[in-house]
XYZ file of C-alpha atoms in Angstrom:
682
model
C -85.949 65.801 -31.740
C -86.696 64.743 -28.157
C -86.126 61.042 -27.429
C -89.176 59.293 -25.934
C -89.312 58.592 -22.225
C -87.611 55.273 -21.566
C -89.187 52.545 -19.479
C -85.923 51.190 -17.999
C -85.568 51.862 -14.272
C -82.455 50.078 -12.978
C -79.065 49.987 -14.685
C -77.276 46.748 -15.427
C -74.342 48.325 -13.563
C -76.413 48.060 -10.358
C -77.635 44.481 -10.842
C -74.241 43.439 -12.182
C -72.462 44.865 -9.135
C -74.871 43.054 -6.829
C -74.312 39.668 -8.499
C -70.537 40.100 -8.586
C -70.560 40.869 -4.845
C -72.749 37.811 -4.123
C -70.408 35.667 -6.243
C -67.353 36.944 -4.346
C -68.961 35.987 -1.032
C -70.960 32.851 -1.793
C -69.863 31.666 -5.256
C -71.948 30.800 -8.309
C -74.306 28.686 -6.185
C -75.299 31.763 -4.188
C -75.891 33.735 -7.404
C -78.153 30.965 -8.744
C -80.113 30.909 -5.480
C -80.556 34.702 -5.548
C -81.958 34.543 -9.087
C -84.312 31.721 -8.120
C -85.630 33.469 -4.996
C -86.065 36.726 -6.905
C -88.069 34.930 -9.603
C -85.820 36.252 -12.377
C -86.192 34.957 -15.922
C -83.051 36.788 -17.089
C -79.716 35.015 -16.718
C -76.829 36.274 -14.592
C -74.960 37.283 -17.758
C -77.922 39.354 -18.923
C -78.261 41.060 -15.539
C -74.542 41.901 -15.589
C -74.783 43.546 -19.028
C -74.643 47.337 -18.398
C -76.733 48.010 -21.512
C -79.677 45.988 -20.156
C -81.861 47.761 -17.625
C -84.598 46.194 -15.529
C -87.536 47.388 -13.464
C -87.466 48.852 -9.966
C -89.497 45.866 -8.768
C -86.891 43.432 -10.107
C -84.135 45.423 -8.401
C -85.846 45.227 -4.990
C -86.535 41.500 -5.415
C -82.844 40.943 -6.138
C -81.772 43.095 -3.158
C -84.111 41.176 -0.842
C -83.048 37.773 -2.166
C -79.342 38.615 -1.793
C -79.874 39.686 1.820
C -81.669 36.404 2.548
C -79.125 34.184 0.781
C -76.057 35.780 2.397
C -77.791 35.967 5.790
C -76.538 39.482 6.657
C -79.125 42.252 7.218
C -76.524 44.842 6.102
C -75.752 43.030 2.836
C -76.953 45.854 0.617
C -74.864 48.433 2.494
C -71.817 46.247 1.839
C -72.789 45.885 -1.815
C -72.900 49.667 -2.182
C -69.662 50.116 -0.248
C -67.942 47.601 -2.557
C -69.084 49.365 -5.730
C -65.583 50.529 -6.640
C -64.633 46.852 -6.860
C -67.759 45.306 -8.245
C -70.228 47.691 -9.754
C -69.099 51.204 -10.620
C -68.314 51.950 -14.235
C -64.635 52.602 -14.898
C -65.579 55.536 -17.088
C -67.639 57.026 -14.248
C -64.691 56.687 -11.819
C -62.503 58.537 -14.315
C -65.108 61.280 -14.757
C -65.585 61.731 -11.014
C -61.842 61.700 -10.295
C -61.352 64.432 -12.893
C -63.563 66.733 -10.789
C -60.733 67.117 -8.302
C -62.272 66.589 -4.849
C -65.106 64.885 -2.945
C -66.841 68.252 -2.579
C -66.920 68.749 -6.363
C -68.214 65.209 -6.838
C -70.977 65.749 -4.294
C -72.224 68.653 -6.382
C -72.484 66.356 -9.429
C -74.023 63.357 -7.682
C -77.642 64.167 -8.681
C -76.580 63.804 -12.325
C -74.600 60.638 -11.579
C -77.653 58.991 -9.995
C -79.455 58.976 -13.354
C -76.814 56.544 -14.616
C -78.041 53.903 -12.163
C -81.725 54.592 -11.565
C -84.599 56.552 -13.063
C -86.915 56.166 -10.046
C -85.279 58.566 -7.560
C -84.244 62.206 -7.327
C -81.229 63.428 -5.355
C -80.636 66.937 -4.018
C -77.508 68.344 -2.322
C -78.820 70.392 0.603
C -75.407 71.324 2.002
C -71.896 70.766 0.693
C -68.532 71.606 2.217
C -64.887 70.486 1.980
C -65.462 67.573 4.393
C -69.221 67.144 4.705
C -72.490 67.109 2.817
C -76.204 66.741 3.471
C -78.148 64.880 0.790
C -81.884 64.491 0.227
C -82.846 61.337 -1.669
C -86.481 60.767 -2.633
C -88.144 57.819 -4.338
C -90.688 58.966 -6.916
C -94.411 58.604 -6.305
C -95.905 55.277 -7.335
C -93.030 53.174 -5.992
C -92.862 51.467 -2.594
C -89.777 52.491 -0.661
C -87.396 49.684 0.349
C -84.955 49.737 3.291
C -82.686 47.467 1.248
C -82.527 50.111 -1.451
C -81.824 52.736 1.186
C -78.950 50.668 2.628
C -77.500 50.270 -0.878
C -77.622 54.058 -1.422
C -75.869 54.664 1.910
C -73.081 52.224 1.089
C -72.669 53.763 -2.348
C -72.377 57.300 -0.923
C -69.542 56.281 1.406
C -67.346 55.442 -1.607
C -67.068 59.022 -2.902
C -63.942 59.912 -0.858
C -62.405 56.545 -1.776
C -62.222 57.677 -5.425
C -59.575 60.139 -4.168
C -57.761 57.517 -2.045
C -59.371 58.745 1.169
C -61.094 56.626 3.824
C -64.805 55.907 3.288
C -67.209 58.659 4.348
C -69.037 58.360 7.653
C -72.789 58.511 7.237
C -75.731 59.296 9.512
C -79.277 58.467 8.497
C -82.143 59.160 10.918
C -84.780 60.339 8.429
C -85.983 57.562 6.129
C -88.766 57.528 3.570
C -89.657 54.022 4.749
C -90.682 55.563 8.086
C -93.180 57.849 6.430
C -90.910 60.821 5.824
C -91.116 62.663 2.551
C -87.535 61.695 1.671
C -84.353 60.132 3.048
C -81.762 62.520 4.499
C -78.106 61.447 4.545
C -75.363 63.351 6.439
C -71.837 62.545 5.316
C -68.416 63.458 6.730
C -65.005 62.489 5.399
C -61.359 63.047 6.201
C -59.822 65.993 4.378
C -56.972 65.424 1.960
C -53.755 66.894 3.367
C -51.684 69.191 1.206
C -48.587 67.536 2.637
C -47.896 64.216 0.942
C -46.337 62.620 4.026
C -49.450 63.405 6.080
C -51.958 61.965 3.632
C -53.944 59.009 4.889
C -53.304 55.998 2.639
C -56.195 53.589 2.651
C -55.070 51.505 -0.265
C -51.870 50.946 -2.157
C -53.824 50.961 -5.427
C -55.173 54.189 -6.892
C -58.823 53.742 -8.022
C -58.210 56.091 -10.946
C -55.236 54.048 -12.110
C -57.275 50.847 -11.804
C -60.107 52.439 -13.794
C -57.746 53.691 -16.489
C -56.141 50.280 -16.835
C -59.541 48.631 -16.953
C -60.711 51.187 -19.535
C -57.701 50.411 -21.719
C -58.272 46.672 -21.371
C -61.933 47.183 -22.219
C -61.016 49.111 -25.368
C -58.550 46.418 -26.387
C -60.998 43.582 -25.743
C -63.726 45.559 -27.479
C -61.643 45.604 -30.642
C -61.072 41.850 -30.379
C -64.711 41.033 -29.632
C -66.074 43.261 -32.374
C -63.720 41.895 -35.018
C -64.748 38.369 -33.976
C -68.439 39.150 -34.665
C -69.831 36.830 -37.314
C -72.564 39.084 -38.682
C -73.840 42.651 -38.558
C -76.517 41.934 -35.932
C -73.942 40.375 -33.589
C -71.534 43.278 -34.046
C -74.258 45.866 -33.402
C -75.270 44.113 -30.205
C -71.632 44.053 -29.082
C -71.221 47.752 -29.939
C -74.139 48.704 -27.702
C -72.893 46.434 -24.899
C -69.435 48.005 -25.099
C -70.859 51.513 -25.319
C -72.687 50.879 -22.037
C -69.311 50.254 -20.413
C -68.151 53.666 -21.621
C -71.286 55.665 -20.841
C -73.942 54.478 -18.414
C -77.358 55.578 -19.655
C -80.953 54.284 -19.507
C -81.127 53.756 -23.270
C -78.982 53.353 -26.356
C -79.659 53.543 -30.064
C -77.423 52.431 -32.909
C -78.289 52.851 -36.586
C -75.963 51.601 -39.328
C -76.294 51.678 -43.103
C -75.028 48.394 -44.555
C -73.963 48.224 -48.235
C -76.397 46.171 -50.279
C -79.221 46.617 -47.765
C -82.105 48.896 -48.678
C -82.941 49.709 -45.048
C -80.577 50.646 -42.200
C -79.841 48.073 -39.523
C -80.958 49.335 -36.116
C -80.239 48.071 -32.620
C -81.766 49.706 -29.563
C -81.776 49.064 -25.830
C -84.075 50.569 -23.231
C -86.426 52.143 -25.795
C -90.053 51.307 -26.666
C -90.111 49.319 -29.910
C -92.644 51.711 -31.397
C -90.288 54.666 -30.964
C -87.179 53.088 -32.493
C -87.860 53.525 -36.276
C -88.576 57.269 -36.148
C -85.769 57.939 -33.695
C -83.297 55.899 -35.789
C -84.273 57.809 -38.944
C -83.642 61.088 -37.154
C -80.338 59.820 -35.795
C -79.078 58.876 -39.269
C -80.360 62.123 -40.741
C -78.274 64.111 -38.246
C -81.217 65.515 -36.278
C -80.432 67.135 -32.939
C -81.565 64.716 -30.230
C -81.286 67.411 -27.569
C -79.093 67.894 -24.491
C -80.191 64.573 -22.977
C -78.320 62.570 -25.616
C -74.671 61.756 -26.243
C -74.280 61.151 -29.987
C -71.176 60.066 -31.909
C -70.505 59.045 -35.487
C -69.395 55.520 -36.278
C -66.929 56.388 -39.000
C -63.592 55.183 -40.274
C -61.243 56.685 -42.862
C -62.976 54.439 -45.395
C -66.637 55.290 -44.791
C -69.282 56.571 -42.411
C -71.356 53.651 -41.162
C -73.919 55.383 -38.972
C -74.387 56.910 -35.521
C -74.531 55.786 -31.904
C -76.457 57.542 -29.138
C -76.623 57.152 -25.358
C -79.992 58.548 -24.240
C -81.049 59.952 -20.872
C -84.488 60.943 -19.672
C -85.681 64.383 -20.756
C -84.196 66.852 -18.284
C -81.243 64.615 -17.388
C -77.949 65.621 -18.968
C -74.641 63.812 -19.513
C -71.696 64.241 -17.172
C -68.300 65.480 -18.288
C -66.782 64.537 -21.629
C -68.738 61.339 -22.134
C -68.803 61.928 -25.886
C -65.039 61.348 -26.048
C -65.369 58.049 -24.183
C -68.214 56.937 -26.417
C -66.258 58.004 -29.520
C -63.357 55.744 -28.509
C -65.653 52.721 -28.689
C -67.263 54.031 -31.872
C -63.838 54.048 -33.549
C -63.369 50.358 -32.770
C -66.919 49.714 -33.947
C -66.219 51.429 -37.284
C -63.058 49.380 -37.808
C -64.958 46.189 -36.986
C -67.736 47.099 -39.416
C -65.151 47.858 -42.121
C -63.694 44.407 -41.641
C -67.091 42.720 -41.397
C -68.356 44.367 -44.585
C -65.163 43.404 -46.400
C -65.447 39.836 -45.136
C -69.132 39.724 -46.021
C -68.321 40.963 -49.509
C -65.625 38.322 -49.883
C -67.987 35.675 -48.478
C -70.719 36.679 -50.911
C -68.308 36.565 -53.835
C -67.098 33.137 -52.710
C -70.692 31.955 -52.382
C -71.518 33.331 -55.815
C -68.449 31.692 -57.322
C -69.458 28.426 -55.683
C -73.032 28.858 -56.914
C -71.793 29.515 -60.469
C -69.553 26.454 -60.340
C -72.428 24.338 -59.001
C -74.670 25.765 -61.720
C -72.188 24.740 -64.402
C -72.007 21.199 -63.008
C -75.782 20.892 -62.694
C -76.385 22.251 -66.181
C -73.870 19.824 -67.646
C -75.841 16.956 -66.112
C -79.298 18.305 -67.059
C -80.528 17.060 -70.422
C -84.203 17.955 -70.151
C -85.476 21.487 -70.859
C -87.693 21.464 -67.758
C -84.748 20.386 -65.587
C -82.551 23.144 -67.025
C -85.179 25.758 -66.244
C -85.409 24.539 -62.637
C -81.603 24.497 -62.184
C -81.250 28.053 -63.523
C -84.150 29.477 -61.503
C -82.898 27.935 -58.258
C -79.335 29.189 -58.844
C -80.283 32.819 -59.484
C -81.099 33.837 -55.858
C -77.667 32.545 -54.770
C -75.818 34.211 -57.633
C -77.746 37.475 -57.908
C -79.027 37.877 -54.342
C -82.677 38.291 -55.330
C -85.864 37.356 -53.474
C -87.153 35.105 -56.250
C -86.263 34.107 -59.805
C -87.798 32.464 -62.841
C -87.282 31.125 -66.350
C -89.972 31.678 -69.002
C -89.757 30.093 -72.470
C -91.208 31.389 -75.732
C -93.826 29.199 -77.374
C -93.824 30.158 -81.082
C -96.978 28.137 -81.741
C -98.987 30.014 -79.116
C -97.060 33.267 -79.550
C -96.754 33.576 -75.768
C -94.132 33.504 -73.052
C -94.838 30.513 -70.784
C -93.611 30.118 -67.187
C -91.198 27.184 -67.124
C -89.608 27.260 -63.636
C -89.561 29.462 -60.520
C -87.565 29.712 -57.297
C -89.424 31.379 -54.449
C -89.603 30.675 -50.696
C -93.318 31.517 -50.867
C -94.940 28.387 -52.305
C -98.257 30.130 -53.028
C -96.522 32.889 -54.974
C -94.504 30.275 -56.863
C -97.674 28.400 -57.838
C -99.312 31.618 -59.056
C -96.319 32.434 -61.222
C -96.091 28.954 -62.759
C -99.649 29.411 -64.043
C -98.637 32.640 -65.809
C -98.198 33.333 -69.517
C -97.569 36.678 -71.234
C -98.430 37.845 -74.735
C -96.657 40.658 -76.637
C -100.022 42.262 -77.354
C -100.715 42.799 -73.642
C -97.120 43.368 -72.536
C -95.133 46.094 -74.343
C -92.056 45.164 -72.328
C -92.118 41.682 -73.890
C -92.605 43.146 -77.359
C -89.526 45.302 -76.843
C -87.424 42.299 -75.775
C -88.671 40.325 -78.782
C -87.458 43.057 -81.123
C -84.507 44.754 -79.364
C -83.307 41.691 -77.400
C -82.131 43.935 -74.520
C -82.620 43.484 -70.746
C -85.397 45.348 -68.979
C -85.605 46.664 -65.408
C -89.275 46.606 -64.441
C -90.915 48.270 -61.452
C -94.507 48.082 -60.370
C -95.194 51.782 -60.863
C -93.676 52.221 -64.310
C -94.799 48.993 -65.968
C -97.708 48.140 -68.247
C -101.111 47.368 -66.658
C -100.705 43.605 -67.222
C -97.356 43.551 -65.434
C -98.579 45.879 -62.686
C -101.383 43.433 -61.952
C -99.008 40.454 -61.993
C -96.413 42.141 -59.738
C -99.116 43.200 -57.286
C -100.452 39.640 -57.116
C -96.919 38.301 -56.564
C -96.095 41.084 -54.037
C -92.944 42.034 -55.969
C -91.729 45.571 -56.631
C -88.612 45.236 -58.827
C -87.725 42.776 -61.610
C -84.805 42.426 -64.011
C -85.614 40.439 -67.156
C -82.806 39.217 -69.435
C -83.714 37.814 -72.870
C -82.419 34.343 -73.744
C -81.296 34.384 -77.377
C -79.800 31.417 -79.254
C -78.354 31.911 -82.762
C -80.432 35.052 -83.149
C -83.672 33.356 -82.079
C -85.561 34.537 -78.981
C -86.179 31.487 -76.773
C -87.284 33.068 -73.468
C -86.246 35.187 -70.486
C -84.594 34.763 -67.096
C -85.770 37.052 -64.289
C -84.576 38.153 -60.858
C -87.160 39.749 -58.541
C -87.288 41.558 -55.206
C -89.964 42.432 -52.678
C -90.530 46.075 -51.731
C -87.464 47.648 -50.113
C -85.200 44.641 -50.801
C -83.717 45.510 -54.199
C -80.181 46.964 -54.451
C -79.917 50.654 -55.297
C -78.358 49.936 -58.711
C -79.979 47.206 -60.807
C -78.119 48.095 -64.011
C -74.573 47.295 -62.939
C -73.135 44.251 -61.231
C -76.533 42.672 -60.554
C -77.472 42.800 -64.239
C -74.044 41.447 -65.236
C -74.455 38.424 -62.955
C -77.972 37.751 -64.252
C -76.776 38.039 -67.853
C -73.938 35.601 -67.126
C -76.374 33.018 -65.815
C -78.603 33.671 -68.825
C -75.717 32.892 -71.189
C -75.147 29.567 -69.425
C -78.871 28.840 -69.640
C -78.905 29.498 -73.392
C -76.018 27.064 -73.986
C -77.721 24.402 -71.882
C -81.083 24.916 -73.588
C -79.491 24.670 -77.034
C -77.830 21.416 -76.027
C -81.097 20.107 -74.560
C -83.023 21.021 -77.712
C -80.426 19.211 -79.827
C -80.628 16.166 -77.574
C -84.406 16.359 -77.688
C -84.260 16.393 -81.483
C -81.886 13.413 -81.582
C -83.960 11.567 -79.004
C -87.149 12.277 -80.968
C -85.567 11.109 -84.186
C -84.416 7.914 -82.506
C -87.867 7.078 -81.196
C -90.242 8.529 -83.801
C -90.978 7.834 -87.412
C -89.456 10.601 -89.538
C -92.314 10.532 -92.079
C -95.399 10.566 -89.829
C -94.007 11.766 -86.476
C -95.593 8.742 -84.789
C -93.709 6.596 -82.264
C -91.559 4.066 -84.109
C -91.226 0.373 -83.322
C -88.676 1.027 -80.526
C -90.777 3.601 -78.668
C -94.011 1.706 -79.331
C -92.586 -1.451 -77.724
C -91.389 0.627 -74.721
C -94.859 2.116 -74.288
C -96.479 -1.321 -74.554
C -94.072 -2.705 -71.964
C -94.997 0.151 -69.610
C -98.706 -0.523 -70.084
C -98.219 -4.252 -69.440
C -96.348 -3.478 -66.198
C -99.041 -1.038 -65.077
C -102.085 -3.014 -66.208
C -104.917 -3.264 -63.711
C -106.520 -6.708 -63.217
C -109.912 -4.984 -63.350
C -109.368 -3.568 -66.846
C -108.478 -4.923 -70.275
C -105.412 -4.000 -72.345
C -105.708 -4.553 -76.106
C -103.496 -4.019 -79.177
C -104.743 -3.278 -82.708
C -102.533 -4.187 -85.666
C -103.413 -2.368 -88.916
C -102.138 -3.021 -92.446
C -103.196 -0.843 -95.403
C -104.986 -2.431 -98.366
C -103.791 -1.419 -101.879
C -100.761 0.523 -100.548
C -98.429 -1.132 -103.085
C -100.769 -0.118 -105.903
C -100.636 3.524 -104.805
C -96.830 3.437 -104.779
C -96.683 1.751 -108.189
C -99.278 3.943 -109.898
C -98.780 7.352 -108.261
C -95.195 7.125 -107.052
C -93.452 6.975 -103.712
C -94.189 10.629 -102.940
C -97.898 9.870 -103.107
C -97.307 6.777 -100.959
C -95.542 8.909 -98.354
C -98.372 11.429 -98.380
C -100.869 8.581 -97.911
C -98.975 7.371 -94.843
C -99.011 10.907 -93.381
C -102.761 11.219 -93.927
C -103.384 7.779 -92.394
C -101.341 8.804 -89.326
C -103.423 11.968 -88.976
C -106.722 10.035 -89.192
C -105.573 7.474 -86.620
C -104.544 10.252 -84.196
C -108.002 11.755 -84.594
C -109.962 8.604 -83.679
C -107.930 7.272 -80.703
C -108.591 8.232 -77.116
C -106.248 10.631 -75.175
C -104.547 7.742 -73.329
C -104.012 5.541 -76.384
C -100.764 5.245 -78.373
C -100.586 4.871 -82.139
C -97.279 3.963 -83.805
C -95.890 3.130 -87.250
C -94.032 -0.144 -86.979
C -92.812 -0.461 -90.577
C -93.905 0.209 -94.168
C -97.699 0.422 -94.144
C -98.110 -1.277 -90.742
C -99.573 0.717 -87.850
C -100.395 -0.454 -84.322
C -102.461 1.016 -81.497
C -102.238 0.384 -77.728
C -105.643 0.526 -76.007
C -105.319 0.511 -72.192
C -108.099 0.690 -69.592
C -110.855 -1.109 -71.534
C -113.783 -2.696 -69.749
C -113.876 -5.786 -71.945
C -113.541 -7.340 -75.375
C -116.524 -5.379 -76.696
C -114.676 -2.104 -76.070
C -111.730 -3.333 -78.122
C -114.018 -4.405 -80.980
C -115.795 -1.024 -80.882
C -112.514 0.889 -81.133
C -111.382 -1.372 -83.979
C -114.605 -0.518 -85.838
C -113.909 3.209 -85.325
C -110.435 2.772 -86.783
C -111.869 0.908 -89.796
C -114.497 3.639 -90.325
C -111.829 6.356 -90.598
C -110.780 4.690 -93.898
C -114.295 4.964 -95.352
C -113.572 8.464 -96.652
C -111.334 8.396 -99.776
C -107.868 9.979 -99.619
C -106.801 12.837 -101.888
C -103.410 12.130 -103.472
C -101.740 13.959 -106.347
C -105.068 15.607 -107.148
C -106.821 12.278 -107.372
C -109.326 10.534 -105.120
C -107.983 7.198 -103.888
C -109.825 4.611 -101.841
C -107.632 2.715 -99.373
C -108.877 0.267 -96.770
C -107.235 -1.488 -93.840
C -107.073 -4.928 -92.287
C -107.200 -4.862 -88.477
C -106.194 -7.537 -86.005
C -107.106 -7.348 -82.326
C -105.281 -9.038 -79.450
C -106.348 -8.795 -75.821
C -103.773 -9.075 -73.078
C -103.811 -12.408 -71.257
C -102.043 -13.361 -68.048
C -98.337 -13.959 -68.673
C -98.297 -12.132 -72.027
C -95.047 -10.503 -73.136
C -94.749 -7.610 -75.598
C -93.655 -10.021 -78.319
C -96.511 -12.450 -77.649
C -99.174 -9.738 -77.696
C -97.866 -8.121 -80.901
C -97.516 -11.518 -82.569
C -101.123 -12.473 -81.826
C -102.380 -9.088 -83.076
C -100.300 -9.505 -86.258
C -101.688 -13.005 -86.783
C -105.251 -11.747 -86.350
C -104.603 -9.008 -88.905
C -103.300 -11.492 -91.477
C -106.308 -13.755 -91.030
C -108.580 -10.795 -91.708
C -106.524 -9.747 -94.750
C -106.750 -13.273 -96.166
C -110.507 -13.230 -95.752
C -110.745 -15.434 -92.676
C -112.936 -13.028 -90.785
C -113.078 -14.426 -87.284
C -114.664 -12.039 -84.761
C -112.130 -9.339 -83.774
C -110.547 -9.885 -80.387
C -111.108 -13.646 -80.446
C -107.391 -14.311 -80.589
């Protein structure tokens, strides 16, 4: 595989060296002024990062601005001449020193140039033990700059200094800026004597020793920095930045496979975004990236994490044993990733343990079935690590699974799910859980048509469904879901265990809530008819009084059965109980949806009528209640006629619950005694 042509043109080693030189001469204020005059949006730190390349135009703007700020027309020559101090990569110094002499280095300079710029081509026209003639040409399409030429001259003079010789002398009378086809540089340097006592000492410090020490310090600090990374993205960025210190190249690519992530994590520098996915896939697959790439594995004794590549332009090849230098950083990167993955695993387990503890606390406080469903659904993404989650409860009356609660960052998808119900007839997977009571792993491709349609609408690809079973009875399911490419490789192991654990907690909480619901219902409802009892009826009436609108009328009907004692005496208490149940059913049938009918005691029933327009409405509803007794009741195989006496009371300003019920009761007794005043007159 051939890497795509990179768009980077100037190495961060060049811009970084320039800014470090400006800082050494004029301080941070001078650096800030250079960036301002050059119109740079990147910070000084970004321009000093060797893995970040910029354009040729940005380079020339920086060169020009530095010359203006420092006020010396030969600034860029001095910047180049100071490269051993400020700009040249330590690894490059080591590589060049290993070549043995300035003459050998001169022969390799055309390949070294590609580490700093992709816009020029260098040729060695002549090369001898103490001299060389070099042709340096800026590619077509770029405007030649004398500042760039001065920088190149200064840089060339440093070659002998790598070997502790004086700087080279340089002549330059043919410049591309003057219309020539290329720049011609003639260099001469002092030969290195074979006699140690006759060698010219230009510096007490050996550049190679300095570079080696700096390389060691860089490796040590790399280990520290990488281990300090807080997440995978940060560590990958640091790996590439450190790799650029080991091997200067126009582009880098790092691809790492992270446990628990369906897709590899990729970090690139100097490459078109469109080219990164395909190139990263080839890198991980072990494809040959060609001679223009330096590729190393990021591997530790524990595992292979991925691969790192330094990429040159097609036709440009690495220098020396750069793979060994890159591998040294890759070893630290692998150790850092080992530690990060272990820490991330420990952090996830701690988070899950915390989520489970929080779930237990929240479930202990939740007493309502709807609240329990919400608590469980919202806990599942934290415990299981899924995209979304839900709780669906079985409705035995409807014979369907009804959505109870959902946790999903996509509010539209959540709303769609909450409107969902599933029937066993349409969903074989549900039928299987109803009978076998075993979990199911569901994917879009292998599921029934009904589930395929639902998963497509929800944009989900993988679902685990765990049945919720209490005392052998199926009460619902808990689900964990993932979008395409997000699900773990194995959904049957640890993920399923965690989901099942949450499901067990949900079952216990739901059983407790159902028991509380039963107790609460028994405390507030009449056991015989299922109607609200006196306690709940009074609460409802109090709520209606508090919420009453001055523009509407609130009324209460008080009903007492006629001949109820005779039914009990003649047919028995069982028949009396059945009569009360039938009366309750008829009253439910004639009231409006917002009305409340309750059994207060014995054969006394009462109805709350909110939102009436006037007294006539109350009288009309009272007539409807009376009419429902016109049809005889069927008790113990016999037809029995039972009537009712009805009292009506309309809410007046300042009324309390007791006052309103008392006036309705009084009106009912007057009607029962035959004093038939118009209903609602009380």
